[in-house]
N, CA, C and O of each residue as an XYZ file, in Angstrom:
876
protein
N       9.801     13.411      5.085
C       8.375     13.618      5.330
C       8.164     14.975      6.008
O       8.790     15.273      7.025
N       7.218     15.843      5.399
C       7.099     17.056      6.095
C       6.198     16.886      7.161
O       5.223     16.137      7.091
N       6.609     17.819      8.528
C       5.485     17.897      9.566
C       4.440     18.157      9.642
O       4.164     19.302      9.283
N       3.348     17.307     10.115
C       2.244     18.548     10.125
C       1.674     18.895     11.222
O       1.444     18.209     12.218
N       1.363     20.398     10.937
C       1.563     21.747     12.071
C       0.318     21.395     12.189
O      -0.321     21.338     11.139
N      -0.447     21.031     13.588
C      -1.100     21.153     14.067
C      -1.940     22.867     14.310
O      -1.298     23.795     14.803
N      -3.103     22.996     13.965
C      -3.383     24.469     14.377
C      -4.857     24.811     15.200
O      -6.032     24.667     14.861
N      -4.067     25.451     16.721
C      -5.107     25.630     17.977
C      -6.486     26.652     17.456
O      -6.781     26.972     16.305
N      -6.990     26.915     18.401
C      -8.202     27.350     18.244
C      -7.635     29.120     18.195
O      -7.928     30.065     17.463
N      -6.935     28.995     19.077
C      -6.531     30.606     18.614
C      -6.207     31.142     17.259
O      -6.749     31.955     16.512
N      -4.997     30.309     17.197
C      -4.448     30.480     15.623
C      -5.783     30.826     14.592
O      -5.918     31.927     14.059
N      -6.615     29.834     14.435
C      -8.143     29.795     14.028
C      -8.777     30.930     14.070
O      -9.346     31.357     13.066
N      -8.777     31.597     15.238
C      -9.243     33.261     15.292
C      -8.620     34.057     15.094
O      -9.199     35.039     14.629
N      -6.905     34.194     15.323
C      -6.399     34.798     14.469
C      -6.074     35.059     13.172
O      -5.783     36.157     12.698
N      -6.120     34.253     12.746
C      -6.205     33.502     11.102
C      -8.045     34.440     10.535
O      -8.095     35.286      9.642
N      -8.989     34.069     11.156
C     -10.121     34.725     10.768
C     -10.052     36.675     11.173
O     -10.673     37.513     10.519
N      -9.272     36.949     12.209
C      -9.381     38.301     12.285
C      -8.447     38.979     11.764
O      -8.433     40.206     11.865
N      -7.337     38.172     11.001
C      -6.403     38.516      9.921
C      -7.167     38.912      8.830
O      -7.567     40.039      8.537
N      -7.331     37.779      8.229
C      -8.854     38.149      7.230
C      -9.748     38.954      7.230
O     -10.305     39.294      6.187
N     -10.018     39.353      8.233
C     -11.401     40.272      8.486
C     -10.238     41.551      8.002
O     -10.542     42.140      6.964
N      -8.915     42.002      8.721
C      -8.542     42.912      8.817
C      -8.012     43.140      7.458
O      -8.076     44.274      6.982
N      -7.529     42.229      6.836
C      -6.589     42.472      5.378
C      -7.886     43.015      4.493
O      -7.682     43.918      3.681
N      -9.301     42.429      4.658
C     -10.330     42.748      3.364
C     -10.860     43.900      3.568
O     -11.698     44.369      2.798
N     -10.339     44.652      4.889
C     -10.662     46.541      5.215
C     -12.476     46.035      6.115
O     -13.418     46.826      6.121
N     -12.526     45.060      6.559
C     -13.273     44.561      7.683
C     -13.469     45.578      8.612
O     -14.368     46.384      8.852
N     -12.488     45.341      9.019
C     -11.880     46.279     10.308
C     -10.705     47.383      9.050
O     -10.146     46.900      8.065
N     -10.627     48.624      9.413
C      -9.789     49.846      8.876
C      -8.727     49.967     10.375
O      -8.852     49.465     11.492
N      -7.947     50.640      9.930
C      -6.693     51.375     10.448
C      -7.165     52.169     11.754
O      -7.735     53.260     11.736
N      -6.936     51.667     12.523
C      -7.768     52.591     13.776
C      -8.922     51.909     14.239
O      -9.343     52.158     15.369
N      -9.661     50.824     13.285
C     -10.790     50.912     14.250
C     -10.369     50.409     15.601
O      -9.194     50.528     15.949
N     -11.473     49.725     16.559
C     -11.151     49.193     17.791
C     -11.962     47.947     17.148
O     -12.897     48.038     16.352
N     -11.310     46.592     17.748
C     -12.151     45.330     17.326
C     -12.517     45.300     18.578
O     -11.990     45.705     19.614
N     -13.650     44.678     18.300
C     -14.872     44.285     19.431
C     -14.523     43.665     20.573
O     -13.646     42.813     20.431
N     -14.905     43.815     21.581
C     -14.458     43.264     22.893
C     -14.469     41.538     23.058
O     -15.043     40.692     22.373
N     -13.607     41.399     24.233
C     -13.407     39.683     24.503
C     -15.072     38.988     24.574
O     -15.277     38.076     23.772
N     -15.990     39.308     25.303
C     -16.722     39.137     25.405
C     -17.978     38.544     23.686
O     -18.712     37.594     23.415
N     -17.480     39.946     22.952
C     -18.524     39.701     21.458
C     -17.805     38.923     21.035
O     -18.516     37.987     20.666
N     -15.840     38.496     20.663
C     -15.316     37.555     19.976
C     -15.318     36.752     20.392
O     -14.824     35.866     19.695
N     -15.823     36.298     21.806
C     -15.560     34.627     22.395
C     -16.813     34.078     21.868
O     -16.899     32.947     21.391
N     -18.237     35.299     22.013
C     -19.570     34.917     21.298
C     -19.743     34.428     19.467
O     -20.288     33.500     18.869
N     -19.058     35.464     19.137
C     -18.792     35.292     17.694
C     -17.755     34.064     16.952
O     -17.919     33.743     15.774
N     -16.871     33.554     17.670
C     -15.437     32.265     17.245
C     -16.502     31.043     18.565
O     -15.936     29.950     18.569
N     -17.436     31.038     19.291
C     -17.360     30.219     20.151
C     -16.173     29.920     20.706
O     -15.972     28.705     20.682
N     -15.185     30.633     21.264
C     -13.888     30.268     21.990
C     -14.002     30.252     23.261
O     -15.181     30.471     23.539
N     -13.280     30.082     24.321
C     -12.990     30.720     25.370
C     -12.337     32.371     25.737
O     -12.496     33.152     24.799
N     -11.858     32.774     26.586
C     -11.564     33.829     26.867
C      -9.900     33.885     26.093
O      -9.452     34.757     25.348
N      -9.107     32.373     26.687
C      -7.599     32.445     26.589
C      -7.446     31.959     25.384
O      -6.337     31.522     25.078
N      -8.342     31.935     24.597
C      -8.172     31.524     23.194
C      -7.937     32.957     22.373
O      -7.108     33.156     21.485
N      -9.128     34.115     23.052
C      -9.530     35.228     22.175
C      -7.991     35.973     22.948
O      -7.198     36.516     22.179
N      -7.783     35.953     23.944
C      -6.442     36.492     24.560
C      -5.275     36.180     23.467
O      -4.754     37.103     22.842
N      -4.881     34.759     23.266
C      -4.046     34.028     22.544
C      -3.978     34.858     20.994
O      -3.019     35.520     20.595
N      -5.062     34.657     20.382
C      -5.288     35.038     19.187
C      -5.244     37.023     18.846
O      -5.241     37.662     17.794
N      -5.221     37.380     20.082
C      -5.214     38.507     19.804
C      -3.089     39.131     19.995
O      -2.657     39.871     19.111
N      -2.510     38.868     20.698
C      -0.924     38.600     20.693
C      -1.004     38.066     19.803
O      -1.039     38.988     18.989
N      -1.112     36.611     18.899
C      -0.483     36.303     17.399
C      -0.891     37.737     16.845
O       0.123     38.433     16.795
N      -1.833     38.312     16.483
C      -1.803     39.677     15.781
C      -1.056     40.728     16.014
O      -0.438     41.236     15.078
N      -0.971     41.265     17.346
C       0.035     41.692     17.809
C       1.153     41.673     17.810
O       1.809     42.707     17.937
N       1.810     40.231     17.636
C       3.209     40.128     17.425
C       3.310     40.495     15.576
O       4.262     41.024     15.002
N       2.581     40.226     15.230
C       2.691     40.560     13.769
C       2.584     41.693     13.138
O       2.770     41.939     11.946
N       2.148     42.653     14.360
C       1.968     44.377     13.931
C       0.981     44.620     13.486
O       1.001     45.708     12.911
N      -0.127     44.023     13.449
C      -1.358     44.267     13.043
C      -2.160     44.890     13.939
O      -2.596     45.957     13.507
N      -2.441     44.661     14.816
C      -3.532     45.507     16.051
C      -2.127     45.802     17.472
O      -1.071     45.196     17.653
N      -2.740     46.961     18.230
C      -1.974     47.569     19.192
C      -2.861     47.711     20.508
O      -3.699     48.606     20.626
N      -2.681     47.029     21.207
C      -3.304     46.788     22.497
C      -3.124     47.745     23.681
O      -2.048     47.969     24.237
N      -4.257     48.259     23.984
C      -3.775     49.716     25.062
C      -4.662     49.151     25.989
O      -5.829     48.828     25.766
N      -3.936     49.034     27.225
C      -4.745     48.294     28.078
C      -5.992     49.049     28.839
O      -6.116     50.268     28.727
N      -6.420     48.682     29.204
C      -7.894     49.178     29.750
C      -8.644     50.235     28.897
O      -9.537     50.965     29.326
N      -8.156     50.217     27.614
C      -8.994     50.893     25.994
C      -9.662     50.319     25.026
O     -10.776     50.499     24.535
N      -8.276     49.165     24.718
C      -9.397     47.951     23.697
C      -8.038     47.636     22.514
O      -6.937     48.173     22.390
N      -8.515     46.848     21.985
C      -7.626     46.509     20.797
C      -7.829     47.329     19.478
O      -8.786     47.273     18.706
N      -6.734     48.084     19.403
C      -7.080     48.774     17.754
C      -6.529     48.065     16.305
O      -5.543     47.329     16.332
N      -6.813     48.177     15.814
C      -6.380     47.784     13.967
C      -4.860     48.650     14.298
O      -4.925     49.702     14.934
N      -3.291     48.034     13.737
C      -2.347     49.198     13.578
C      -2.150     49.019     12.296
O      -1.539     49.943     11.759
N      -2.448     48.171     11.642
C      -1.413     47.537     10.015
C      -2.393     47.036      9.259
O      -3.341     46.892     10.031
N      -2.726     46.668      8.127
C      -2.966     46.188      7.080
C      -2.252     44.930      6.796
O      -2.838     43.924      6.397
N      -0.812     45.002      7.033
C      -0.151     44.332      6.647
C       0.747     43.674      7.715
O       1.500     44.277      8.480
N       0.571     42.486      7.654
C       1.650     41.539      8.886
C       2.923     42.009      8.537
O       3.044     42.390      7.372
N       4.346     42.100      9.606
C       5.017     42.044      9.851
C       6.235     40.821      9.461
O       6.600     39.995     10.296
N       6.768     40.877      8.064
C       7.127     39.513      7.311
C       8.123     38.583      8.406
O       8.423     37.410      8.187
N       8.437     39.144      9.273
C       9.617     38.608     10.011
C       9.294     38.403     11.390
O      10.140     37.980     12.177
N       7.933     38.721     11.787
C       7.169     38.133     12.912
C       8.076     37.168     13.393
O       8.979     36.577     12.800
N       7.543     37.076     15.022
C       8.213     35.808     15.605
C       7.121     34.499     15.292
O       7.691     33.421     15.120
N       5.972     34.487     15.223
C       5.051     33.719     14.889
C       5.537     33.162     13.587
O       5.263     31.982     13.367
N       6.192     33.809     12.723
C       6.066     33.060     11.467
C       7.960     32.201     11.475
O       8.402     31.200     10.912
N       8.472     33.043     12.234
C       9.497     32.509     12.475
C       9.539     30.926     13.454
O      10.255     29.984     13.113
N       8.583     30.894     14.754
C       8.835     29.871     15.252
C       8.216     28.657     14.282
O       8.691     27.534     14.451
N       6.930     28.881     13.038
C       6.528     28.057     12.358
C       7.665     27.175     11.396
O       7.464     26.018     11.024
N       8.263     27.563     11.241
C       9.715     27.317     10.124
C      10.738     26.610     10.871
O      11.362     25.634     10.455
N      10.880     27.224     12.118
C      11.936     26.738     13.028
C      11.704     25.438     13.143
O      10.652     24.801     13.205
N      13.429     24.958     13.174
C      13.928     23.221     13.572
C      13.101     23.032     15.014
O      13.051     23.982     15.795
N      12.490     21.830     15.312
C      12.123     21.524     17.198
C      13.410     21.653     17.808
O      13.352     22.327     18.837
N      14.539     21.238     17.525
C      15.672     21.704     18.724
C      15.937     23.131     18.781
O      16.232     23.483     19.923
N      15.929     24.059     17.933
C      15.909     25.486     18.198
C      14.794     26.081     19.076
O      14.969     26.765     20.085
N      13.309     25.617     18.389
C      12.596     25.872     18.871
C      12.501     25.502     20.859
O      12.384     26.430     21.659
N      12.570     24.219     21.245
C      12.613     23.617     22.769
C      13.970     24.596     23.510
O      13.939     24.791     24.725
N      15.140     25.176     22.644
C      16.139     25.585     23.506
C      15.655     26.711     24.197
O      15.614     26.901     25.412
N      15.183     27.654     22.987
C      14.908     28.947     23.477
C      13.888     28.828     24.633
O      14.136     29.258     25.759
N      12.481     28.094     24.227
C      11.320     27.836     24.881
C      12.700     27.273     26.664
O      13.108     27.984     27.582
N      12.843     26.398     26.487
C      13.747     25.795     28.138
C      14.388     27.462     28.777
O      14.278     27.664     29.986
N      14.892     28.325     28.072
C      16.119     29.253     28.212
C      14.815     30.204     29.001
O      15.103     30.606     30.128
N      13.371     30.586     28.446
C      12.654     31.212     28.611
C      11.856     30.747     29.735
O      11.448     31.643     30.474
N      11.581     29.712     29.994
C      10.316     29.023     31.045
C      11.635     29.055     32.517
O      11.114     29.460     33.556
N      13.160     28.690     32.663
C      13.709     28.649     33.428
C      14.063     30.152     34.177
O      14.253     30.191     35.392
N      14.129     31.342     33.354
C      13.965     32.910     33.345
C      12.576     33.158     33.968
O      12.616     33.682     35.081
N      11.093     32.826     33.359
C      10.326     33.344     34.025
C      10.125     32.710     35.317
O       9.901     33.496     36.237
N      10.164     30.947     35.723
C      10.053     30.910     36.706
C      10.757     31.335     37.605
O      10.182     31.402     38.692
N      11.879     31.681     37.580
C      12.905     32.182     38.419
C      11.884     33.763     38.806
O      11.181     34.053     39.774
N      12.076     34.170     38.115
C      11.546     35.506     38.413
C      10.376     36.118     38.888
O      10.142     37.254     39.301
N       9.474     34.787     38.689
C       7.666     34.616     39.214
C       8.268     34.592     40.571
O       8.289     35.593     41.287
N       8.719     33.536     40.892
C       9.355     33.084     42.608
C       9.768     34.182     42.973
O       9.236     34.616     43.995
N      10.887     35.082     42.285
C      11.233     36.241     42.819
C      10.063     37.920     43.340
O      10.138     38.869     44.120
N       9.286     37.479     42.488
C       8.717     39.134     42.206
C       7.112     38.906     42.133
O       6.563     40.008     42.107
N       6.279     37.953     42.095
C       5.016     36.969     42.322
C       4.153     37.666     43.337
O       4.270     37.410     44.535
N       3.167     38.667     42.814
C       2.432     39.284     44.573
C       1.205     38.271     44.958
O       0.967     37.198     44.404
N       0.590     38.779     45.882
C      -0.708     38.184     46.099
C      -1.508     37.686     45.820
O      -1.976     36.585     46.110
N      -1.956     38.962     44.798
C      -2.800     38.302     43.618
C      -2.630     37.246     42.599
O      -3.376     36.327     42.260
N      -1.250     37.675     42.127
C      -0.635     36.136     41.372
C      -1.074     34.975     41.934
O      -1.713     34.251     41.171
N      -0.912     34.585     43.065
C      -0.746     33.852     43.874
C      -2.019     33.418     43.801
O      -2.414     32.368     43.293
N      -2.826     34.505     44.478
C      -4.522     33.586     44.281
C      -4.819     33.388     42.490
O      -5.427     32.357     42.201
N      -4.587     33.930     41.803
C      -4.991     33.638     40.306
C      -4.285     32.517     39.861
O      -4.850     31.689     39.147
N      -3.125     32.391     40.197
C      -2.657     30.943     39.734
C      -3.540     29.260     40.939
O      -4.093     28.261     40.477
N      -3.366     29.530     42.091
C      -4.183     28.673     42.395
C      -6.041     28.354     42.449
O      -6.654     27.340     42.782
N      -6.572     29.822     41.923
C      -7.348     29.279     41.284
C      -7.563     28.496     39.955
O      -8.587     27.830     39.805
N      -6.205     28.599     38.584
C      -6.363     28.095     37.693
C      -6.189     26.689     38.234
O      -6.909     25.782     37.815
N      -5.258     26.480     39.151
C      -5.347     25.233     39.544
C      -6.385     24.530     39.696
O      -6.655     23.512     39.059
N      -7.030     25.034     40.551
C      -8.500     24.563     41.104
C      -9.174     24.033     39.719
O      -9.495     22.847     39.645
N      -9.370     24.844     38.709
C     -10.410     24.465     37.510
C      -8.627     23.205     36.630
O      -8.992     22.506     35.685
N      -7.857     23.142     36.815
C      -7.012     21.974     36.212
C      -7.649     20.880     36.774
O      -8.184     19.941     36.185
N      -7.533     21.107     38.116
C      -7.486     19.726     38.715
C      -8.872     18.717     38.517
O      -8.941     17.492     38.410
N     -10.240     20.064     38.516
C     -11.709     19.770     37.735
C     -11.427     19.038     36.555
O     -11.691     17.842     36.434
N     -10.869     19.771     35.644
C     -11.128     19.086     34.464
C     -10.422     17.906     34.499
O     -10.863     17.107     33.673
N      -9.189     17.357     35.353
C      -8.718     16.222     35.241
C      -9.700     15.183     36.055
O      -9.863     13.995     35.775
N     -10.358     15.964     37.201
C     -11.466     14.804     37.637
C     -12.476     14.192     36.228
O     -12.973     13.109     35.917
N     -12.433     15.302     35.758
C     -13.870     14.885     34.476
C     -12.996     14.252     33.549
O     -13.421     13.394     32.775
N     -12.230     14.484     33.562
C     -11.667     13.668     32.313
C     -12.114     14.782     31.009
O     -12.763     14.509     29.999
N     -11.731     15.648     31.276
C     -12.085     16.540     30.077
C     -10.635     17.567     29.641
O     -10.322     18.630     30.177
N      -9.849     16.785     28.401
C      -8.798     17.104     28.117
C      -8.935     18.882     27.777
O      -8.593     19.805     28.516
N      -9.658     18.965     26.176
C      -9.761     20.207     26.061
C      -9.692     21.443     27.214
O      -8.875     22.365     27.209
N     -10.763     21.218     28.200
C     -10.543     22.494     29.156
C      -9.210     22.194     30.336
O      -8.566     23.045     30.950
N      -9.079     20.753     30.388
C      -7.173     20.849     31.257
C      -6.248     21.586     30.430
O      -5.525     22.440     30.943
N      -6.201     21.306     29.062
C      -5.264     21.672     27.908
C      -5.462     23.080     28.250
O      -4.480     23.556     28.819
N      -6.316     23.790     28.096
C      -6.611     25.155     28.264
C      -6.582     25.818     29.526
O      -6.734     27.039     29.576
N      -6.375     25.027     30.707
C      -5.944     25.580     32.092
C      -4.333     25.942     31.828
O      -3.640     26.958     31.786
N      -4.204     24.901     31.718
C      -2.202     24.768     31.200
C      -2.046     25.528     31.046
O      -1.503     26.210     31.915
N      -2.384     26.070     29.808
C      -1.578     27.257     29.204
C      -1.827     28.277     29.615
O      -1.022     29.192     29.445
N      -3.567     28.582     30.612
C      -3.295     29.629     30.872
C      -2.732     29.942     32.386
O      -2.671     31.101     32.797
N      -2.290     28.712     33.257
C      -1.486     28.790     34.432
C       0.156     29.390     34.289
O       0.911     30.097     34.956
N       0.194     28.604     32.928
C       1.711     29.046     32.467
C       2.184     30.296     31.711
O       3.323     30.721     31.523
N       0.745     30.857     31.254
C       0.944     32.151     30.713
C       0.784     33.247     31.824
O       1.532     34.220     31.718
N      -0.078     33.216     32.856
C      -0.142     33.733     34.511
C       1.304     33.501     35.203
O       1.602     34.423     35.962
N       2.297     32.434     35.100
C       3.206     32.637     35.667
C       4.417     33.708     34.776
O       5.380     34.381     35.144
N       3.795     33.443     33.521
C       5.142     34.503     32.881
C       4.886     35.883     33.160
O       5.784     36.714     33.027
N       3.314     36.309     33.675
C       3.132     37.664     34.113
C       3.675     37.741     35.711
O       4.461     38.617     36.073
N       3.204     36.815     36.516
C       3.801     37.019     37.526
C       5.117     37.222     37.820
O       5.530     37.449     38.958
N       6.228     37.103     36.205
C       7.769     37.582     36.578
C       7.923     38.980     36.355
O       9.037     39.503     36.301
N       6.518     39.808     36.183
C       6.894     41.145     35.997
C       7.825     42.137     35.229
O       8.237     43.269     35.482
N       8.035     41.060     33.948
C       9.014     41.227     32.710
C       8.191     41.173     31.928
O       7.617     40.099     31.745
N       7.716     42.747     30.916
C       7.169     42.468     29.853
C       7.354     41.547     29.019
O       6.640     40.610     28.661
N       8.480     41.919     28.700
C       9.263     41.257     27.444
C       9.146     39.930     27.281
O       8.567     39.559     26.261
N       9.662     38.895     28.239
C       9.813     37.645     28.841
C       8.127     37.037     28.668
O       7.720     36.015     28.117
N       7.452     38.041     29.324
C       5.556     37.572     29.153
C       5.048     37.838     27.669
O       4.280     36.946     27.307
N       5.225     38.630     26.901
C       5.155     38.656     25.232
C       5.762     37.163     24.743
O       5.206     36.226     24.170
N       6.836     37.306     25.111
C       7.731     36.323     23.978
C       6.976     34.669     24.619
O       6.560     33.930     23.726
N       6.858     34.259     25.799
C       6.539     33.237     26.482
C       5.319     33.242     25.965
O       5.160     32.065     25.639
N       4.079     33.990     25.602
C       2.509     34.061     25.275
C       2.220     33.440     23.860
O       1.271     32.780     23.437
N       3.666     34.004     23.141
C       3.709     33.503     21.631
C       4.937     32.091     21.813
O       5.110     31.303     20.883
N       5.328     32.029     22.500
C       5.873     30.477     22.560
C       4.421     29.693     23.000
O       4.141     28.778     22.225
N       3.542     29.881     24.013
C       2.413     29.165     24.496
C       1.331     28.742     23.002
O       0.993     27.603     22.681
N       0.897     30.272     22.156
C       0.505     29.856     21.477
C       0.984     28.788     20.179
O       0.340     27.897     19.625
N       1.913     29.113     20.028
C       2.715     28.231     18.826
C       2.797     26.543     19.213
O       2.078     25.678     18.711
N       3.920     26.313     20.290
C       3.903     25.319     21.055
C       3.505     24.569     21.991
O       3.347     23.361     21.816
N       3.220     25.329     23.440
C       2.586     24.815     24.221
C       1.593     23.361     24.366
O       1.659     22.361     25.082
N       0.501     23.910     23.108
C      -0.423     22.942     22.868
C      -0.132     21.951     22.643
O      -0.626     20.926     23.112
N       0.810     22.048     21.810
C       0.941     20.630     21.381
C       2.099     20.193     21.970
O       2.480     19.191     21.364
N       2.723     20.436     22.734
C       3.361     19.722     23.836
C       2.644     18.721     24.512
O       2.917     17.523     24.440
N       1.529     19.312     25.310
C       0.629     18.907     25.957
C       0.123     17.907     25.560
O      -0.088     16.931     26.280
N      -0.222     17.996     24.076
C      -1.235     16.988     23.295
C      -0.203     15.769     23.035
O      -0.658     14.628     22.962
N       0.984     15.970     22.916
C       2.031     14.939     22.497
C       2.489     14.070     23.917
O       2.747     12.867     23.943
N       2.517     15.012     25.080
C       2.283     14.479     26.935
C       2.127     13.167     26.970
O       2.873     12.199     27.119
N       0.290     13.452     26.694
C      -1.030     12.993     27.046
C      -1.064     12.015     26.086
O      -1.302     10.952     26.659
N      -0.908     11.810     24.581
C      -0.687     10.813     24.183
C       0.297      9.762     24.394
O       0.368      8.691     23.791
N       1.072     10.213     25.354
C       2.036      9.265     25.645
C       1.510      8.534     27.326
O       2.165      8.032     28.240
N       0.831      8.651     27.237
C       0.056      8.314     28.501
C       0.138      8.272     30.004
O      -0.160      7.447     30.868
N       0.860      9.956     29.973
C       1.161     10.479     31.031
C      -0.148     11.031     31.569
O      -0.711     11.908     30.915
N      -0.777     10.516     32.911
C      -1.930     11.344     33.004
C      -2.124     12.859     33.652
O      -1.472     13.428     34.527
N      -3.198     13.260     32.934
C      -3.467     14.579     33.662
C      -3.162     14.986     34.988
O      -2.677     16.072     35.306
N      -3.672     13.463     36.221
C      -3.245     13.869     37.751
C      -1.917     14.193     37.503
O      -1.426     15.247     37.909
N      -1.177     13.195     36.736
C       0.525     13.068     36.894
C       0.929     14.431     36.541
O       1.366     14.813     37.627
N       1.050     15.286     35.840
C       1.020     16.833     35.313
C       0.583     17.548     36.442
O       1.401     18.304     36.965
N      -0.698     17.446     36.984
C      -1.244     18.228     37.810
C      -0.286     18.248     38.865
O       0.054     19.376     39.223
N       0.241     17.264     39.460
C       1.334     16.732     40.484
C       2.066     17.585     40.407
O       2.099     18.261     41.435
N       2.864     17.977     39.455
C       3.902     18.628     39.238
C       3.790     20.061     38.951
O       4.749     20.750     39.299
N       2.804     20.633     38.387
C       2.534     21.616     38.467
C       2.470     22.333     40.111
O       2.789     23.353     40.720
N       1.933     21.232     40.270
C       1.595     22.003     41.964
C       2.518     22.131     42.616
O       2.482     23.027     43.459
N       3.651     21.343     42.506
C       4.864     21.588     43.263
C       5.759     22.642     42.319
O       6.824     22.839     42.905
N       5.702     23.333     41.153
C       5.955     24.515     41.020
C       5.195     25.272     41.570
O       5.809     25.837     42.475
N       3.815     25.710     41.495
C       2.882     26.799     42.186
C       3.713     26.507     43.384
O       4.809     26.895     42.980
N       3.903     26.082     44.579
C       4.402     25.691     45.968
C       5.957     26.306     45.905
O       6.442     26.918     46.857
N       6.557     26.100     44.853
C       7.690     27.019     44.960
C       7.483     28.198     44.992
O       7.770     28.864     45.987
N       6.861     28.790     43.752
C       6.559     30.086     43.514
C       6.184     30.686     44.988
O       6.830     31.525     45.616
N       5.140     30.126     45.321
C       4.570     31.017     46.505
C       5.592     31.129     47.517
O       5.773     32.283     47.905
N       6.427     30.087     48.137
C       7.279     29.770     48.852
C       8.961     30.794     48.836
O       9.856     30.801     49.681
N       8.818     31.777     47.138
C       9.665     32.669     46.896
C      10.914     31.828     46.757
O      11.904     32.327     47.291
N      11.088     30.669     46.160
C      12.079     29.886     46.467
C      12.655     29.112     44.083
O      12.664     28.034     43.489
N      12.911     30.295     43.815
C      13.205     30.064     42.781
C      13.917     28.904     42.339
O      13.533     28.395     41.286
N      15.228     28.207     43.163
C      15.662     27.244     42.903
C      14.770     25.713     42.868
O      15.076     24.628     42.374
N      13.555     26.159     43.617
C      12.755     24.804     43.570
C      11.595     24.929     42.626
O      10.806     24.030     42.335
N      11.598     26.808     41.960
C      10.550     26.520     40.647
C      11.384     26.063     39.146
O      10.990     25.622     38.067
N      12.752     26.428     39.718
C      13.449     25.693     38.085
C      13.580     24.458     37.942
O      13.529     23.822     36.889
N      13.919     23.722     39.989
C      13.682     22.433     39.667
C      12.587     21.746     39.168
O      12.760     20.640     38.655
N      11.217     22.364     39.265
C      10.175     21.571     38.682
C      10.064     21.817     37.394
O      10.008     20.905     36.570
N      10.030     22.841     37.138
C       9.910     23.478     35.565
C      11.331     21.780     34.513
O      11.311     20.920     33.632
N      11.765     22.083     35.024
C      12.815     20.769     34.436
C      12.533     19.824     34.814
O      13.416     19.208     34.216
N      11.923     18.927     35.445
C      11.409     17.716     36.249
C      10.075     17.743     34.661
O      10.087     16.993     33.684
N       9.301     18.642     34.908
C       8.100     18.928     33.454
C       8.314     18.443     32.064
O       7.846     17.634     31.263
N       9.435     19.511     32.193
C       9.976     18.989     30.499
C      10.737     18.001     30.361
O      11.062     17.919     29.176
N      11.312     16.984     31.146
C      11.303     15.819     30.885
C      10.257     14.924     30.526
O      10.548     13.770     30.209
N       8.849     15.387     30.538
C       7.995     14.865     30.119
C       7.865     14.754     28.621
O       7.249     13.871     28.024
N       8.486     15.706     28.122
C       8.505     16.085     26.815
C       8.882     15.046     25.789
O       8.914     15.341     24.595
């Protein structure tokens, strides 16, 4: 029986600004429109239009210059993308690398994590723990990923925060969604999350790998 691939809201906008870009929509150079007009235009959130803009990116299509804007680089995706690669990939290949990667950045968030990290991740907290009062999966689902995509920046490893952004989009979600159907609740997640944030801040890496693994036993 073949799987079927679930596909997030990002994917969805990337998938549409693929399109836009392959039919000469958007040309070679232009700049696509800011977070603001595409969250208006896809109805997304912010970490959706974030999300969707890295799947393009990893595919060589647009080139992101920070505090400039997103430009068009390609016409043409990148056949050997990691995006198209993790789609194909076995789940045990896929979970090793993803474990090999989440145990690397937390280590290194704990290590190298400033201030600001610090307040930006416990504010995502703050809006997790909301949406688990409301009982409103969609926007917890969407804290998640973007608490966990904030900690792969806080390890101050490009590389590690690219590759982890396109593991989030591919997988993440539906980790989460597979969690939660198993009727682990949101507080119960939230629990644990927080006692990683508490490492992190605490600079105490051995107690953010222990949670990070305590997590994916949820899996």
């Amino acid at each position: 029986m073949n799987k079927i691939i679930k596909v997030s809201l990002a994917e969805k906008v990337s998938q549409r600004l693929q399109s836009q870009i392959e039919s000469s929509d958007f040309k070679v150079g232009d700049k696509l429109p800011t977070e603001p007009v595409l969250m208006e235009q896809f109805g997304v959130g912010r970490s959706s239009i974030r999300e969707a803009v890295k799947i393009l990116e990893n595919k060589g299509l647009v080139n992101v210059q920070q505090g400039v804007g997103t430009f068009v680089a390609s016409k043409v995706a990148s056949k050997d993308s990691l995006t198209k690669q993790l789609q194909t990939a076995s789940v045990k290949d896929v979970n090793e690398v993803r474990d090999l990667l989440e145990i690397k950045i937390v280590e290194k968030a704990a290590l190298n994590r400033t201030a600001d990290d610090i307040r930006e991740l416990k504010q995502i907290l703050k809006k997790r723990n909301l949406a688990a009062d409301r009982n409103d999966l969609i926007k917890w689902i969407e804290e998640d990923i973007a608490f966990h995509i904030k900690i792969s920046e806080a390890s101050k490893n490009t590389i590690l925060s690219n590759l982890y952004k396109t593991f989030a989009e591919q997988e993440l979600k539906n980790s989460i969604e597979e969690r939660y159907s198993k009727n682990i609740s949101m507080h119960r997640m939230t629990a644990i999350h927080e006692d990683l944030f508490n490492a992190i801040v605490d600079n105490s890496p051995e107690n953010a790998v222990k949670a990070i693994l305590e997590m994916r036993k949820l899996d």
